[in-house]
Structure formats: structure tokens, C-alpha cells
Amino acid sequence: MKRIAVLILTILLLTGCTNRAKQMDEEKYNVYLTNYQSILDSEDKKSSSPNFDIQLVKNEINGKYRYDLIIDNPKVAMYGIKVLMIVDNTTRTIETDRMMPSLGMLEDREYNLIPYQVDLEKNCYAGLNLSVLDDNPSIHVSVLVSYTNREKTRNFREFFALAISAEEAVSE
């Protein structure tokens, strides 16, 4: 009888953990969708930031093109960084059949950029990189970079529109 009670209790605990994990995944996906919609709605996208360097780089790999979004050289301390890069979305609707490159939204890892500091144990990096592989020699991306201050009392959101034309050289 005790074995049955222990077995039932174990099953209930496992079911509760599974439901909690599913709920957390759903919450993260909803954050992703909210940020995706914010990018689509943003009218004020820029090509650079006074707070960090951001660039889009093209590399050719086996007849395809890898586009790297690089964020580095922070001028301010950036904590809890979240990045979403939307590729060539002209419809202004969320593409639910294709996940866009993101960082810090769907995983349980924190990303920080602090001027002149790298400490991987504290999730403090020299720079961040998102990549996408595409057949097209040109690309247009819209990007959201969000972060907080050290105390997590202020949130910052910056929107970007970046592009590489077919004529631009491939990086070496």
C-alpha cells in the first residue's frame, strides 16, 4: 500500500513539474511574440546606437550566405540583454512557421555586456552574435535590443533596421 501511495505521489510531482516547465516555455514564447510584434510596430528604427556597436556582416558558405548580427563594444553597462532579429518581413505580420534568431528570450541564460570587462562565470561577454543562413545575396533585418541597468530599475529598448545589398562584398 505504501508503494502505491509513493508511486502516485511521484507521478503527481512529475506531472506538476512537467506542467510548470510547459507553462514557463509558453511564457517565454509569449515574450518572444510580444517582442516580435514590437519590432513590427516600431516606426523609429535606427542603424547605430550611442550605447554599443551593432553591425550586420555577410559571409559566403557553400553557395549560401551566413549573416551575422554582431553587438559589441558597449559604452554603458548592459544587463539581461535580449535580442530578436527579424529577417526580411515585409508583411508586417508574425511568421509563426519560422522562428527568428533570438538571444536571451527563450533560454534560461543571462547575457551582459560591460565596458572593458569579460567574465564568463558572470555571463559577461565581449560581444554577442546572432546568425542566419539564407540563399539570398542581400538581406534586410529589423532588430530589437533590450537590456536593463545593473540594479534592474531601468529598462532600455532600441530598434534597428540593417541591410546588406547583393553588391556588398563578402567578409573575409
mmCIF file of N, CA and C in Angstrom, residues 63-66 133-139 165-166:
data_model
loop_
_atom_site.group_PDB
_atom_site.id
_atom_site.type_symbol
_atom_site.label_atom_id
_atom_site.label_comp_id
_atom_site.label_asym_id
_atom_site.label_seq_id
_atom_site.Cartn_x
_atom_site.Cartn_y
_atom_site.Cartn_z
ATOM 1 N N GLY A 63 27.935 28.244 -51.164
ATOM 2 C CA GLY A 63 26.894 28.758 -52.046
ATOM 3 C C GLY A 63 25.730 29.426 -51.346
ATOM 4 N N LYS A 64 25.763 29.474 -50.024
ATOM 5 C CA LYS A 64 24.734 30.181 -49.254
ATOM 6 C C LYS A 64 25.401 31.345 -48.540
ATOM 7 N N TYR A 65 24.591 32.156 -47.912
ATOM 8 C CA TYR A 65 25.113 33.327 -47.210
ATOM 9 C C TYR A 65 24.748 33.249 -45.734
ATOM 10 N N ARG A 66 25.756 33.405 -44.897
ATOM 11 C CA ARG A 66 25.514 33.488 -43.465
ATOM 12 C C ARG A 66 25.619 34.954 -43.078
ATOM 13 N N LEU A 133 21.259 31.729 -41.858
ATOM 14 C CA LEU A 133 21.736 31.233 -43.145
ATOM 15 C C LEU A 133 20.636 31.443 -44.174
ATOM 16 N N ASP A 134 20.997 32.000 -45.353
ATOM 17 C CA ASP A 134 19.999 32.341 -46.364
ATOM 18 C C ASP A 134 20.586 32.149 -47.753
ATOM 19 N N ASP A 135 19.721 31.907 -48.734
ATOM 20 C CA ASP A 135 20.145 31.768 -50.131
ATOM 21 C C ASP A 135 20.351 33.116 -50.803
ATOM 22 N N ASN A 136 19.735 34.150 -50.285
ATOM 23 C CA ASN A 136 19.759 35.468 -50.926
ATOM 24 C C ASN A 136 21.065 36.208 -50.658
ATOM 25 N N PRO A 137 21.632 36.847 -51.690
ATOM 26 C CA PRO A 137 22.864 37.617 -51.501
ATOM 27 C C PRO A 137 22.629 38.984 -50.851
ATOM 28 N N SER A 138 21.383 39.338 -50.629
ATOM 29 C CA SER A 138 21.071 40.579 -49.914
ATOM 30 C C SER A 138 20.040 40.263 -48.835
ATOM 31 N N ILE A 139 20.037 41.093 -47.818
ATOM 32 C CA ILE A 139 19.131 40.829 -46.700
ATOM 33 C C ILE A 139 18.787 42.144 -46.007
ATOM 34 N N SER A 165 23.305 44.703 -49.201
ATOM 35 C CA SER A 165 22.877 44.514 -50.590
ATOM 36 C C SER A 165 23.687 43.396 -51.241
ATOM 37 N N ALA A 166 23.197 42.923 -52.379
ATOM 38 C CA ALA A 166 23.880 41.863 -53.120
ATOM 39 C C ALA A 166 25.256 42.317 -53.586
#
